[in-house]
Coordinates of C-alpha atoms in Angstrom, one line a residue:
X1 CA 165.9 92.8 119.9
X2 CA 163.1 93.0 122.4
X3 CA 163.0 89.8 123.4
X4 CA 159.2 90.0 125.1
X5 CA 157.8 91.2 122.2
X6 CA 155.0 89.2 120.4
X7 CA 152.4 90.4 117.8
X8 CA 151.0 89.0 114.6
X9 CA 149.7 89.9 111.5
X10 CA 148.2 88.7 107.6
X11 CA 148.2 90.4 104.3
X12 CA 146.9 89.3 101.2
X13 CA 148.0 91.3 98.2
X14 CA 147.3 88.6 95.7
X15 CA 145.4 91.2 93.9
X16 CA 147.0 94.3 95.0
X17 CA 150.5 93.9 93.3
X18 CA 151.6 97.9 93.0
X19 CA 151.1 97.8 97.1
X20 CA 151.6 94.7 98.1
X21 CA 155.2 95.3 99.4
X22 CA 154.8 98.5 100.8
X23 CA 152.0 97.2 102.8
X24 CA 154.2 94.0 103.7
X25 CA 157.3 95.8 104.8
X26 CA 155.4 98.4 106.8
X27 CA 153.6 95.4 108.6
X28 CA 156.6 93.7 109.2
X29 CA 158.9 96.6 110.4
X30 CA 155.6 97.2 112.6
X31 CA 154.6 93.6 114.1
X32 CA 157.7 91.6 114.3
X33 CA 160.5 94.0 114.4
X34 CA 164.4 94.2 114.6
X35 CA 166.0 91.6 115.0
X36 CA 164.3 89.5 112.3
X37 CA 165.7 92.0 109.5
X38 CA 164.1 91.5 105.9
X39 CA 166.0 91.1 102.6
X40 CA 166.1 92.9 99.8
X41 CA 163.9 91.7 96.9
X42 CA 164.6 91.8 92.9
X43 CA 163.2 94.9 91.0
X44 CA 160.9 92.2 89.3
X45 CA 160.0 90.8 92.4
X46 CA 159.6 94.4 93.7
X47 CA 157.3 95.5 91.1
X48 CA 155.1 92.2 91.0
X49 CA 154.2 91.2 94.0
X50 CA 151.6 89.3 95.1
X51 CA 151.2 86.9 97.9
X52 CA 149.0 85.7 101.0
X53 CA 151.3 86.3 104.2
X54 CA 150.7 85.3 107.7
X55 CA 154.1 86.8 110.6
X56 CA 153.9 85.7 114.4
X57 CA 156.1 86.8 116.8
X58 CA 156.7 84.7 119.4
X59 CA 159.8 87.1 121.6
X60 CA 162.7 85.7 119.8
X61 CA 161.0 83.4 117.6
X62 CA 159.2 84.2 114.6
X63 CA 156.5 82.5 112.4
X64 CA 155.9 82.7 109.1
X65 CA 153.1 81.3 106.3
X66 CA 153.3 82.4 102.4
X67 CA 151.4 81.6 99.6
X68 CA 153.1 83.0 96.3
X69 CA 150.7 83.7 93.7
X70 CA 154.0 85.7 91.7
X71 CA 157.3 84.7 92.2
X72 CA 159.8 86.8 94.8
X73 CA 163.6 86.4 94.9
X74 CA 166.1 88.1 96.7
X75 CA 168.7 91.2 95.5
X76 CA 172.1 91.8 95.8
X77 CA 173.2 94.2 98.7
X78 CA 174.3 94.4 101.8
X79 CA 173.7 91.1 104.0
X80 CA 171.9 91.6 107.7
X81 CA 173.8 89.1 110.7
X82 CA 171.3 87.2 111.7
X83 CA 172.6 84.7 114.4
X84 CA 169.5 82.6 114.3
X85 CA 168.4 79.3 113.1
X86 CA 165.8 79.1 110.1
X87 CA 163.6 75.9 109.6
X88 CA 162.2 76.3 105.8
X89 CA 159.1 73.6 105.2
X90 CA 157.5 73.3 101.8
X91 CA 154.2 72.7 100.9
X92 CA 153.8 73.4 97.3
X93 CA 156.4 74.5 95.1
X94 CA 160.0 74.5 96.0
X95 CA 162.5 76.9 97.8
X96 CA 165.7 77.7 96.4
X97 CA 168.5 78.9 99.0
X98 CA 172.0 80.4 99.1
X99 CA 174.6 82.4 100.6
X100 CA 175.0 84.6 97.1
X101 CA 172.2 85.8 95.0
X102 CA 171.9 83.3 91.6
X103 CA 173.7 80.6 93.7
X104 CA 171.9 77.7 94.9
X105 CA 173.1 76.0 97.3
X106 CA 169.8 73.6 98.5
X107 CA 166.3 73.5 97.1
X108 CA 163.5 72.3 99.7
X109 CA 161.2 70.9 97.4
X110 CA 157.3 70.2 97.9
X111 CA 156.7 67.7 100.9
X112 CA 160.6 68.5 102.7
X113 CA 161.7 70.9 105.1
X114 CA 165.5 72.2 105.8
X115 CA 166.9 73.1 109.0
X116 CA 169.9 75.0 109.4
X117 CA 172.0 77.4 112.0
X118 CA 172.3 80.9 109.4
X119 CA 175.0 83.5 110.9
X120 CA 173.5 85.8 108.3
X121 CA 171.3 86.4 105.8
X122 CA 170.0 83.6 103.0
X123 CA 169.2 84.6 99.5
X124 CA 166.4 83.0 98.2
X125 CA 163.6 82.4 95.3
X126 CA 160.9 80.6 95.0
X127 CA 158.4 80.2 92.2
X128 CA 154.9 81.4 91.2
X129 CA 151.7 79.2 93.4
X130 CA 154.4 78.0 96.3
X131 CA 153.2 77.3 99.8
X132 CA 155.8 77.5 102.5
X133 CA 156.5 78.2 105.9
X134 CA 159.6 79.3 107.3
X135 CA 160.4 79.6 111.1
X136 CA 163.0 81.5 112.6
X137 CA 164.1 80.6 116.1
X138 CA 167.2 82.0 118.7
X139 CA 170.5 80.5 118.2
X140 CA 171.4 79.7 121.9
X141 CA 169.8 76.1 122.2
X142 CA 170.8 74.8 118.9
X143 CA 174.7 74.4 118.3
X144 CA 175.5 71.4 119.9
X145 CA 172.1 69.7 118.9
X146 CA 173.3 70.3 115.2
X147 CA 177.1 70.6 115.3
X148 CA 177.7 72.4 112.3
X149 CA 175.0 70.4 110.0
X150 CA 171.9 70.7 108.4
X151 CA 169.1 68.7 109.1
X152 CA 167.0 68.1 105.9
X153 CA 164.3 65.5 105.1
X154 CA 160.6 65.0 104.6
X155 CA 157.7 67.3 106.3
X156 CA 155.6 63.9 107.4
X157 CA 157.5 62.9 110.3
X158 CA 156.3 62.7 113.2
X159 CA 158.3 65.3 115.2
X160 CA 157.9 68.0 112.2
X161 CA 154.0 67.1 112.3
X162 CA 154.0 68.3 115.8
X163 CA 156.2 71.3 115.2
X164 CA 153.7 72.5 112.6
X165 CA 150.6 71.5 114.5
X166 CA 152.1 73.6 117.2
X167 CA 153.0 76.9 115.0
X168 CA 149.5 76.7 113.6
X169 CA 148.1 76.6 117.8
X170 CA 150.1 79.5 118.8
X171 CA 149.4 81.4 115.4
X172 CA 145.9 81.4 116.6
X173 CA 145.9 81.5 120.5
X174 CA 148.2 84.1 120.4
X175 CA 146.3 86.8 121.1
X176 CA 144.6 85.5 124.4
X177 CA 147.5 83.8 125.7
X178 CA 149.2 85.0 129.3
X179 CA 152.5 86.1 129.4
X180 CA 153.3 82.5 131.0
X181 CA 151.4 80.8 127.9
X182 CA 153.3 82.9 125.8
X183 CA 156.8 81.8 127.4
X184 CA 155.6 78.2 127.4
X185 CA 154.5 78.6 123.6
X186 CA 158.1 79.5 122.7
X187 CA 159.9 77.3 124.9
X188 CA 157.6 74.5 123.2
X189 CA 158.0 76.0 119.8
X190 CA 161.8 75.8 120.6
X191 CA 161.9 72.0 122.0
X192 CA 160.0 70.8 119.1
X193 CA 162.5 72.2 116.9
X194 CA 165.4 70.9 118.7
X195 CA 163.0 67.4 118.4
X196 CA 163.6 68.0 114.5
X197 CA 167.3 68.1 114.6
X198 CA 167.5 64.9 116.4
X199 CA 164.3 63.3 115.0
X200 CA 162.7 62.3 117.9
X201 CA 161.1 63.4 120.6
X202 CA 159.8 62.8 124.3
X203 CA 156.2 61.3 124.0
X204 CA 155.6 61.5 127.6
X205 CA 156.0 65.0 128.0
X206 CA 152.5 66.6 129.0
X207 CA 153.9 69.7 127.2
X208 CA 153.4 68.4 124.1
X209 CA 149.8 66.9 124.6
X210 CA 148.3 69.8 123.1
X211 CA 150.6 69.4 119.7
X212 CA 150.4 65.6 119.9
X213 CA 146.6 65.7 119.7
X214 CA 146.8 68.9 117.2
X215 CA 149.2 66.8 114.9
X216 CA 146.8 63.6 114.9
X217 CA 143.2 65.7 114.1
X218 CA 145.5 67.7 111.0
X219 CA 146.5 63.9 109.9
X220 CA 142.8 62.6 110.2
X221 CA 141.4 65.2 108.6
X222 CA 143.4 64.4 105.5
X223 CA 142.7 60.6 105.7
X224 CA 138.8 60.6 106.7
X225 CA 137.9 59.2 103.9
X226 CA 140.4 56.4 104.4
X227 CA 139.5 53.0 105.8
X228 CA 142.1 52.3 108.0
X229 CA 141.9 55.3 109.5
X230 CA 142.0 54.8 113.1
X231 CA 143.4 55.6 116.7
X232 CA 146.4 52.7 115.8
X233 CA 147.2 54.6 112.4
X234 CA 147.2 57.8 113.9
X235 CA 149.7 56.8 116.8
X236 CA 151.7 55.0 114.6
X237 CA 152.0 57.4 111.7
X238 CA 152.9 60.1 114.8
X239 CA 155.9 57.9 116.4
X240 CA 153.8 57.4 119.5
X241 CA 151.9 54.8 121.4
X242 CA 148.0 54.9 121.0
X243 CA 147.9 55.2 125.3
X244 CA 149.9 58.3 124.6
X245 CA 147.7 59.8 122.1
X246 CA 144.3 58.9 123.9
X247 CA 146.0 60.8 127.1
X248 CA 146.7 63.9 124.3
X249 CA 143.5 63.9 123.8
X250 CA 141.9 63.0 127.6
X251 CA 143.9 66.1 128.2
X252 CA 141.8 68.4 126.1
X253 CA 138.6 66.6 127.2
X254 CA 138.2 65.0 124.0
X255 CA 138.5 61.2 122.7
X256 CA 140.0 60.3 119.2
X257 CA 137.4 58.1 118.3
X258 CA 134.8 60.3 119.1
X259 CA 137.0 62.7 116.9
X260 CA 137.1 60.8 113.8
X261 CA 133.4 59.9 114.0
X262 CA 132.3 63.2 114.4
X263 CA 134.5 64.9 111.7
X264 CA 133.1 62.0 109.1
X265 CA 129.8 63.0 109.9
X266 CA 130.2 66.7 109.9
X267 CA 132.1 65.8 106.0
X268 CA 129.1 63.4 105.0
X269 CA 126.7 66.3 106.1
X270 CA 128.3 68.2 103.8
X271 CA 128.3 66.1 101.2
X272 CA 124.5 65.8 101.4
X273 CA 124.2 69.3 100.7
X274 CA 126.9 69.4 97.2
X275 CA 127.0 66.5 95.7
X276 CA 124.6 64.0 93.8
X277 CA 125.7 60.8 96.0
X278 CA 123.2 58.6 97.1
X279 CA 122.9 58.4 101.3
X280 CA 124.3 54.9 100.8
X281 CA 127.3 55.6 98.8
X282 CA 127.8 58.8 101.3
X283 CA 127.8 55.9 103.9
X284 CA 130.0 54.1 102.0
X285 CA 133.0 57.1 101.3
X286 CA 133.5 57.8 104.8
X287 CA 133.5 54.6 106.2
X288 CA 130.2 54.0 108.1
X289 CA 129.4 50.1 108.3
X290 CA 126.2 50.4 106.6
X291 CA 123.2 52.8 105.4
X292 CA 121.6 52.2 108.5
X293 CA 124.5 52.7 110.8
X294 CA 125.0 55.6 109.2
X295 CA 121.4 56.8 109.4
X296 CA 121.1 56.4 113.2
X297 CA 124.3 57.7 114.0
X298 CA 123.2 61.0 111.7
X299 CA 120.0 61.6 112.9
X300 CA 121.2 61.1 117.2
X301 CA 123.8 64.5 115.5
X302 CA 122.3 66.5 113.5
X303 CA 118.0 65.5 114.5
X304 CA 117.2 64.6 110.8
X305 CA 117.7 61.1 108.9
X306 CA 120.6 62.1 106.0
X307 CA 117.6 61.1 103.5
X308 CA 115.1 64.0 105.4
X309 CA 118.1 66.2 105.5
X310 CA 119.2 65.6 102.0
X311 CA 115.4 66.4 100.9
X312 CA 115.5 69.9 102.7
X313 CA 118.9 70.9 101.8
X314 CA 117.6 70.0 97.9

């Protein structure tokens, strides 16, 4: 394996079935290489095969985002060694694993991830409309950390937050990272997974500001709406104190309440635009004190009172 290697690419073949694989293997032989060998899929699987794809290569660490519209599972053949260690996270749908073809030996179900050393190859399926990501990583650091076991559990905790927030920084950064940010995005991909396999992890290391504060803006996008949404919530939901989450975000230049406020105005802008909510019941979704607290604090943004912007967005 050439361990310096990094490179990335996405395919969707969602509507390109009769091509989708040949496009996918040829991408994947190209981009992320030997060493991360591919199975071989069912003739079904083979001849339907439609999915949205994302591969990173990190040098011995490997990224990877799918979205099934069809369902894919492996085929019986010869199995690659593959002395690595495979996280598997579920978003939607569920993930079916084992050592034989038709043999199951754990499903990682919506909202769960698995970890797990994997001397060789893992057969798989997974049904139609399932949304997954599965990251392979280089053995070396890992056997004493798991002993033998698998690590298995839900995908909200606080140390799998910040692994994913992570993936998803380096997935876009990669290109324009040095070859020092890129050694320092695999060694931080690797820590966090270690963090994973014993559920913790060190909230004062200034490595992992950049994740930490990543992790908290993915979890208050998904509660903006939410009335107790605040800087407390967001440490405490992430393990951490709130001192240690304002200095994630000091360290990017940035703070978390001026975050939230500004991602619920840029949602209630929005909102002006689609839907048929009066400016006070926009107010009142995403948590503004009052119509006029909300009017003020839009028109100092975006130069227009939500009632004048409404009017010309009609």
């Amino acid at each position: 394996m050439d361990d310096n290697k990094t490179a990335s690419f996405s395919l969707d073949s969602r509507h390109a079935a009769t091509t989708g694989r040949g496009d996918f293997e040829r991408s994947w032989h190209t981009y992320v290489g030997d060493g991360f060998p591919l199975p071989r899929f069912s003739s079904a699987t083979a001849t339907d095969f439609r999915l949205r794809f994302r591969a990173t290569r990190v040098r011995d660490v490997a990224i990877t985002s799918v979205d099934g519209a069809s369902a894919a599972q492996t085929a019986d053949g010869p199995s690659h060694d593959a002395d690595q260690v495979r996280l598997w996270l579920v978003h939607t749908g569920a993930w079916a694993l084992g050592s034989k073809r038709n043999t199951v030996e754990h499903t990682v179900v919506a909202g769960h991830f698995l970890l797990r050393h994997a001397a060789r190859m893992h057969h798989f399926a997974v049904p139609p409309r399932t949304r997954a990501q599965c990251i392979v990583l280089p053995a070396t650091p890992f056997p004493l950390l798991l002993g033998g076991r698998e690590v298995a559990g839900r995908a909200d905790t606080a140390e799998v937050r910040l692994l994913v927030a992570h993936a998803g920084m380096v997935e876009e950064m990669l290109p324009d990272l040095s070859p020092a940010g890129v050694k320092a995005a695999r060694d931080t991909l690797v820590e966090l997974a270690a963090a994973v396999t014993h559920q913790g992890f060190d909230d004062v290391n200034t490595h992992l500001a950049s994740a930490l504060a990543r992790a908290a803006k993915n979890l208050a996008e998904q509660r903006l709406a939410d009335a107790e949404l605040s800087p407390a919530m967001l440490a405490r939901e992430l393990n951490v104190s709130v001192r240690t989450l304002q200095r994630a975000f000091a360290a990017g230049g940035e703070s978390m309440t001026a975050y939230i406020r500004e991602r619920r105005l840029e949602s209630a802008r929005q909102a002006l635009s689609a839907s048929r909510l009066s400016v006070s019941e926009i107010a009142a979704h995403w948590q503004f004190a009052d119509g006029s607290h909300f009017s003020r604090a839009f028109k100092q943004r975006y130069g227009l009172t939500p009632t004048e912007y409404a009017r010309h967005n009609a």
